[in-house]
Tab-separated table of C-alpha atoms in Angstrom:
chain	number	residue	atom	x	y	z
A	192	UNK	CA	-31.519	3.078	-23.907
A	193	UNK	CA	-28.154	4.236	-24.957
A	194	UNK	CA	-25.818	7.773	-24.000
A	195	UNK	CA	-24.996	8.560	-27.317
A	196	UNK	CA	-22.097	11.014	-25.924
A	197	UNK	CA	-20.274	7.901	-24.069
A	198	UNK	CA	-21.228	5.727	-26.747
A	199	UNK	CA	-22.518	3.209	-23.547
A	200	UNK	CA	-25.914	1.714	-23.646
A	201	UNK	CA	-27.425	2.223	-20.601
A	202	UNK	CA	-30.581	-0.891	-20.674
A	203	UNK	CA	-31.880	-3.071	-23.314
A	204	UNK	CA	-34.556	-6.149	-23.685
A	205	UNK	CA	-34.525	-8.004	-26.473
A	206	UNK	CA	-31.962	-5.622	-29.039
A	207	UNK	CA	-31.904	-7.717	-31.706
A	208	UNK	CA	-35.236	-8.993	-32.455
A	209	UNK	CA	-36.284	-8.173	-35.609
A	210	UNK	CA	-39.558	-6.228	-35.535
A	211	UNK	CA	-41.458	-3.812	-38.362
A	212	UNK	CA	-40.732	-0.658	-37.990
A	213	UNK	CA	-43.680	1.173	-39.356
A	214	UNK	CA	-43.589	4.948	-39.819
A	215	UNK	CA	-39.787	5.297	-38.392
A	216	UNK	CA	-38.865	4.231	-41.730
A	217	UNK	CA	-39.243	7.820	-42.303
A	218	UNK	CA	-35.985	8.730	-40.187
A	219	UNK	CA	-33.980	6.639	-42.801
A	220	UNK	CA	-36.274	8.029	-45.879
A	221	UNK	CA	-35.448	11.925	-45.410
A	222	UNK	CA	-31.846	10.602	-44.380
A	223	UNK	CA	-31.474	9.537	-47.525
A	224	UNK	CA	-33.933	12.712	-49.418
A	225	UNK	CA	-30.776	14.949	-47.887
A	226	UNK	CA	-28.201	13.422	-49.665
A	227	UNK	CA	-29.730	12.342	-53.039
A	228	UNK	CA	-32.164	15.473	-53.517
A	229	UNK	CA	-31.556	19.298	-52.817
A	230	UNK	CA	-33.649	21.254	-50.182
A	231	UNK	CA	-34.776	23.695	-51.954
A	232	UNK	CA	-35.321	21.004	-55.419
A	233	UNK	CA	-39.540	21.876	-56.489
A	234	UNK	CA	-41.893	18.716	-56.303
A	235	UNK	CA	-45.266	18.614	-57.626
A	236	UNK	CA	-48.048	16.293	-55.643
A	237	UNK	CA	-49.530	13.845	-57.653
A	238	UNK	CA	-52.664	11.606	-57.438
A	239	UNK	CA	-50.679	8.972	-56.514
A	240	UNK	CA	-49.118	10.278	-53.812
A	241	UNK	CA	-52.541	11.798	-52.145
A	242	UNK	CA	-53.952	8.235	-52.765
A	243	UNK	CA	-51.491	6.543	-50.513
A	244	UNK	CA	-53.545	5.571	-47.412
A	245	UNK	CA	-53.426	8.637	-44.036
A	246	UNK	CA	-54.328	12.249	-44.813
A	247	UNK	CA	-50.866	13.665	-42.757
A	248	UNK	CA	-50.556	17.675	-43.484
A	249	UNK	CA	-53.618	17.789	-46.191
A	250	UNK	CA	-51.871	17.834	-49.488
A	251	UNK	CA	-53.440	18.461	-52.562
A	252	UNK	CA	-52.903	17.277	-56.266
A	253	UNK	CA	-50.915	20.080	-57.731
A	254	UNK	CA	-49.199	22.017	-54.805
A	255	UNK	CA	-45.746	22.223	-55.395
A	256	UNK	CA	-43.096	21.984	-52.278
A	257	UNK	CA	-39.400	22.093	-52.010
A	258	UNK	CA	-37.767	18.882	-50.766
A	259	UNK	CA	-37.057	20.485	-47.695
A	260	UNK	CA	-41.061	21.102	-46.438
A	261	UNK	CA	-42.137	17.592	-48.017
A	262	UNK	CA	-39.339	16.193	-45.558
A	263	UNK	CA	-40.451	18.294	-42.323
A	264	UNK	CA	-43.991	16.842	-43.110
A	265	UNK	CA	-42.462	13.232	-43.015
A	266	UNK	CA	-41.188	13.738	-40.170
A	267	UNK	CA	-43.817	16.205	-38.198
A	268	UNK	CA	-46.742	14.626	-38.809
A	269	UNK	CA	-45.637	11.334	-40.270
A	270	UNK	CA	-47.508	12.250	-43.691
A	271	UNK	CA	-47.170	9.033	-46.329
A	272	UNK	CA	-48.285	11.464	-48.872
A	273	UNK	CA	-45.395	13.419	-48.274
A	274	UNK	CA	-43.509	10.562	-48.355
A	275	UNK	CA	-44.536	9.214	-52.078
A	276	UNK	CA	-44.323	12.855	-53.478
A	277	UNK	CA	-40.213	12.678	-52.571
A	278	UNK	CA	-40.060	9.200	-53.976
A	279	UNK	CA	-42.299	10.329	-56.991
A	280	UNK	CA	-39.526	13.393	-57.085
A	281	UNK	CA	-36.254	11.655	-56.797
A	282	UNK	CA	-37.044	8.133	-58.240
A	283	UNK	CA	-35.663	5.012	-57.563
A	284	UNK	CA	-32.591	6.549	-56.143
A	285	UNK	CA	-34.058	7.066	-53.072
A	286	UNK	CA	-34.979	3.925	-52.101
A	287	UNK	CA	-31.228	2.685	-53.287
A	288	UNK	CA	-29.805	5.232	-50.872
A	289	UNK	CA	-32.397	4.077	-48.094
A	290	UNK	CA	-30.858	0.690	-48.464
A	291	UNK	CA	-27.418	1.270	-49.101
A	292	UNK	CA	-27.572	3.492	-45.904
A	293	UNK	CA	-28.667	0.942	-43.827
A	294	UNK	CA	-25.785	-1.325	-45.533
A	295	UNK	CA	-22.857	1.213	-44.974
A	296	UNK	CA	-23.714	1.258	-41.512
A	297	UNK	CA	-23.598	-2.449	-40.883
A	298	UNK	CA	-27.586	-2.639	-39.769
A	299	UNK	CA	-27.334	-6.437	-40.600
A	300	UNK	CA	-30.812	-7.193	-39.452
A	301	UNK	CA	-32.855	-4.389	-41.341
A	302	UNK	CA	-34.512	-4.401	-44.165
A	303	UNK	CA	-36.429	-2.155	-45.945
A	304	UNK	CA	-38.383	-2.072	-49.071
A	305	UNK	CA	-40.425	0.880	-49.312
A	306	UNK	CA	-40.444	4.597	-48.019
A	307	UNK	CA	-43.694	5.151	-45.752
A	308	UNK	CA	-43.321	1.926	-43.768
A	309	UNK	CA	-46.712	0.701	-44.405
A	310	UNK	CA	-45.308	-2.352	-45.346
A	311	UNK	CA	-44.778	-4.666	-42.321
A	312	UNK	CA	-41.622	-5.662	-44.613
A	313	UNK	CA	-39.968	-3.092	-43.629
A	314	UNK	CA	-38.431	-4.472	-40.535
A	315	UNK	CA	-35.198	-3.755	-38.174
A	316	UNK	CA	-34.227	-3.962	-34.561
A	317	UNK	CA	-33.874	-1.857	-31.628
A	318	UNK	CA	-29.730	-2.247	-31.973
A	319	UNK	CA	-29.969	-1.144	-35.544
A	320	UNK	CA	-31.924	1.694	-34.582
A	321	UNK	CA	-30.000	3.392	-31.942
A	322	UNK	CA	-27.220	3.165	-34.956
A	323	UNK	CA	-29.317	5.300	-37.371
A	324	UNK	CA	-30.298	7.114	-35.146
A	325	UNK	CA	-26.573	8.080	-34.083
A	326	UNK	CA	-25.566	8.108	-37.741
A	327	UNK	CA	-28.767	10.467	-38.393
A	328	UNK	CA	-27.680	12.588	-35.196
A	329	UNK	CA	-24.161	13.412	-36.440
A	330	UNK	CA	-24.975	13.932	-40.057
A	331	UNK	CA	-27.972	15.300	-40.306
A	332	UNK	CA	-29.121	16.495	-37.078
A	333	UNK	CA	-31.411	19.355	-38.113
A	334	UNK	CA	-33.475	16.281	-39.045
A	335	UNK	CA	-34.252	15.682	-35.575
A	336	UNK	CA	-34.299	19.367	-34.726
A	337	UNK	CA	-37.435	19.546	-36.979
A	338	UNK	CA	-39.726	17.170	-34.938
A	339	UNK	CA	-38.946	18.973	-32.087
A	340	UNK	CA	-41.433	21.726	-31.769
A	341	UNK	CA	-44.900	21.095	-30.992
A	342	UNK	CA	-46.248	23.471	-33.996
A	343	UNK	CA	-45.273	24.278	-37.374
A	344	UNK	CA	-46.108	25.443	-40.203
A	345	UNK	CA	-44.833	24.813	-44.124
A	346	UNK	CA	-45.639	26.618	-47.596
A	347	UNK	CA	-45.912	24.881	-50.629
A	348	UNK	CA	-46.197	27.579	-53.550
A	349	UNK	CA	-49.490	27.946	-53.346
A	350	UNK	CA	-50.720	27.724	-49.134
A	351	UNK	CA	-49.646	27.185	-45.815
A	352	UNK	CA	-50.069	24.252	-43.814
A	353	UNK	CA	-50.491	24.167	-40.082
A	354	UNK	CA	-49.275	21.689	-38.366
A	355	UNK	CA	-49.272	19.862	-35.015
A	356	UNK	CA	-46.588	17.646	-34.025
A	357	UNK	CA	-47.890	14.103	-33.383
A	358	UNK	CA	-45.412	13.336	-30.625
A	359	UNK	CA	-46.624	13.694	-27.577
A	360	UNK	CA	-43.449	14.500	-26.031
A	361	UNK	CA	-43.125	17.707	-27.898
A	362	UNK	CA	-45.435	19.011	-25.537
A	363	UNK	CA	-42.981	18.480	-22.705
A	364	UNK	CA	-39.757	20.671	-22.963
A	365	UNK	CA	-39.063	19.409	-19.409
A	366	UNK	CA	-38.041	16.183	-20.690
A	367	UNK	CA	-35.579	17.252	-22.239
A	368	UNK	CA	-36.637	16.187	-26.022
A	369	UNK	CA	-34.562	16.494	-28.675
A	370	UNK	CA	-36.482	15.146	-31.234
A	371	UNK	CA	-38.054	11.864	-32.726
A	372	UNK	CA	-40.258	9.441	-35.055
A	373	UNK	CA	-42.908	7.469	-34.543
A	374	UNK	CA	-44.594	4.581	-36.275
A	375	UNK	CA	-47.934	2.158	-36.154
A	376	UNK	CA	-48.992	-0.311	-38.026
A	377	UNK	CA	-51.267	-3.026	-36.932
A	378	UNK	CA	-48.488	-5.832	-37.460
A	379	UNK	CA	-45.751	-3.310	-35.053
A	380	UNK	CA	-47.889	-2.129	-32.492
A	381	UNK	CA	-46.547	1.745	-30.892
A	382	UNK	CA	-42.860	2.249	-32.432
A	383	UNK	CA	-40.825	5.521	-31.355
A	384	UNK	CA	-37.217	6.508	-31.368
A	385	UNK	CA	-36.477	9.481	-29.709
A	386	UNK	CA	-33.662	11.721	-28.445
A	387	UNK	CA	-33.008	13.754	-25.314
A	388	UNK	CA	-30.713	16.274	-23.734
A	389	UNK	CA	-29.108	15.577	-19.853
A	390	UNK	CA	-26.562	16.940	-17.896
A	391	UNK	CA	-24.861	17.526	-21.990
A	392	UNK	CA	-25.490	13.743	-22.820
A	393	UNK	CA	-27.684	12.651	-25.663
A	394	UNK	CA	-29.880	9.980	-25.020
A	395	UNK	CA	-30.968	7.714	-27.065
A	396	UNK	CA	-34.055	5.688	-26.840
A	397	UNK	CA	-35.830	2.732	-29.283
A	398	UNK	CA	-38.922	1.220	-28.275
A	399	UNK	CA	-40.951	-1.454	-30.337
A	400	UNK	CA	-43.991	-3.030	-29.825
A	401	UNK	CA	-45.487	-0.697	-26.933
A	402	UNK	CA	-48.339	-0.454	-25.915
A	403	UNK	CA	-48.293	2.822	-24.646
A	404	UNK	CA	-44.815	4.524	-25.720
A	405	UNK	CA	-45.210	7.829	-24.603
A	406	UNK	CA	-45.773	6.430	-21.077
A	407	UNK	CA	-42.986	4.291	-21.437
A	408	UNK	CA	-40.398	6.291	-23.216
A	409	UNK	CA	-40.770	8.928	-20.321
A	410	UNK	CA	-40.542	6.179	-17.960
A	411	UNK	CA	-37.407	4.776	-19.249
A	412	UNK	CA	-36.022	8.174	-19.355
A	413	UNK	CA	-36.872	8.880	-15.562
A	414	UNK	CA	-35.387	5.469	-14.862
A	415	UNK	CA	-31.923	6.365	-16.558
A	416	UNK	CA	-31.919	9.929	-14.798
A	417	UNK	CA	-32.287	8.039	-11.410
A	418	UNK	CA	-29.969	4.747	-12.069
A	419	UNK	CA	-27.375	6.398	-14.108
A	420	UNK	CA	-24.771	9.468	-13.129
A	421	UNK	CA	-24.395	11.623	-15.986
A	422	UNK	CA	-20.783	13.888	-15.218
């Protein structure tokens, strides 16, 4: 738990075990989409994109997106088809910028090797985490502004898609949330970073391994209203 506007972190257990990341590999993925692609750059869904395993946002072979909407469905709804098609768009360059990223910003214990974060290789710890997520934050914040809402909705040049925000703390504007990722995989158990507003302070919290990480993340966030003095 960390106030990003202090630059002080507030609590932490175990920061720098390594741990796979699952699906907030995404964060780092459309971090790096924004600075090699263009948002409003056209890319067509392939086969091999809808084959990659989850059905996030309901794709289909053919639709064509801008960069832009494939991103907000990364993030939203956590969609690894979305995730290929941007890869499939921008090539290898993507995954270079993913890693050299993580490099530039000293995150000496991540390490990542695809875009999705199926791959339990794709590992990192809660330290390096609260550092993308800063370094996301500053550069690119409307990337956490889009995970913010509980709805939305994206075009691809052919239909609209619906969708429903899988983060449960969406649903809770009282919290204060600024926006988020999750990620699951069976080798990472619950995985969220997430940001939120009080008294003007940003704050940051990584959790790995939960159980239950909605529960938690709002009770870590209750905690550090009650323990900490925000002027």
């Amino acid at each position: 738990v960390s106030d990003l506007t202090t630059q002080v972190d507030l609590f932490s257990k175990n920061p720098d075990l390594v741990w796979p990341i699952a699906s907030v590999t995404k964060l780092l993925t459309a971090a790096a989409a924004k600075e090699v692609g263009t948002s409003q750059q056209l890319i067509t869904i392939t086969k091999d994109a809808v084959a990659t395993e989850g059905n996030g946002g309901g794709l289909v072979v053919g639709e064509k997106f801008h960069l832009e909407d494939l991103i907000r469905l990364m993030l939203f709804v956590s969609s690894n088809d979305a995730a290929k098609a941007v890869e499939g768009g921008l090539g290898s360059n993507l995954l270079s910028r993913m890693q050299n990223i993580a490099m530039g910003l000293g995150l000496r214990d991540t390490r990542i090797e695809e875009v999705t974060g199926l791959s339990p290789r794709n590992v990192s710890t809660p330290r390096d985490l609260k550092n993308l997520m800063q370094y996301v934050y500053r550069v690119h914040p409307e990337l956490f502004i889009m995970t913010k809402p509980s709805e939305s909705v994206v075009s691809s040049t052919s239909k609209k898609h619906k969708l429903t925000n899988i983060n449960y703390l969406s649903l809770h504007p009282k919290l204060g949330f600024l926006g988020g990722k999750t990620g699951t995989i069976d080798e990472s158990g619950q995985n969220i970073v997430a940001l939120f507003e009080h008294n003007n302070h940003t704050i940051a919290i990584v959790l790995l391994g939960s159980s239950d990480r909605f529960k938690d993340t709002e009770e870590l966030l209750q905690w550090t209203k009650r323990a900490y003095v925000f002027k």
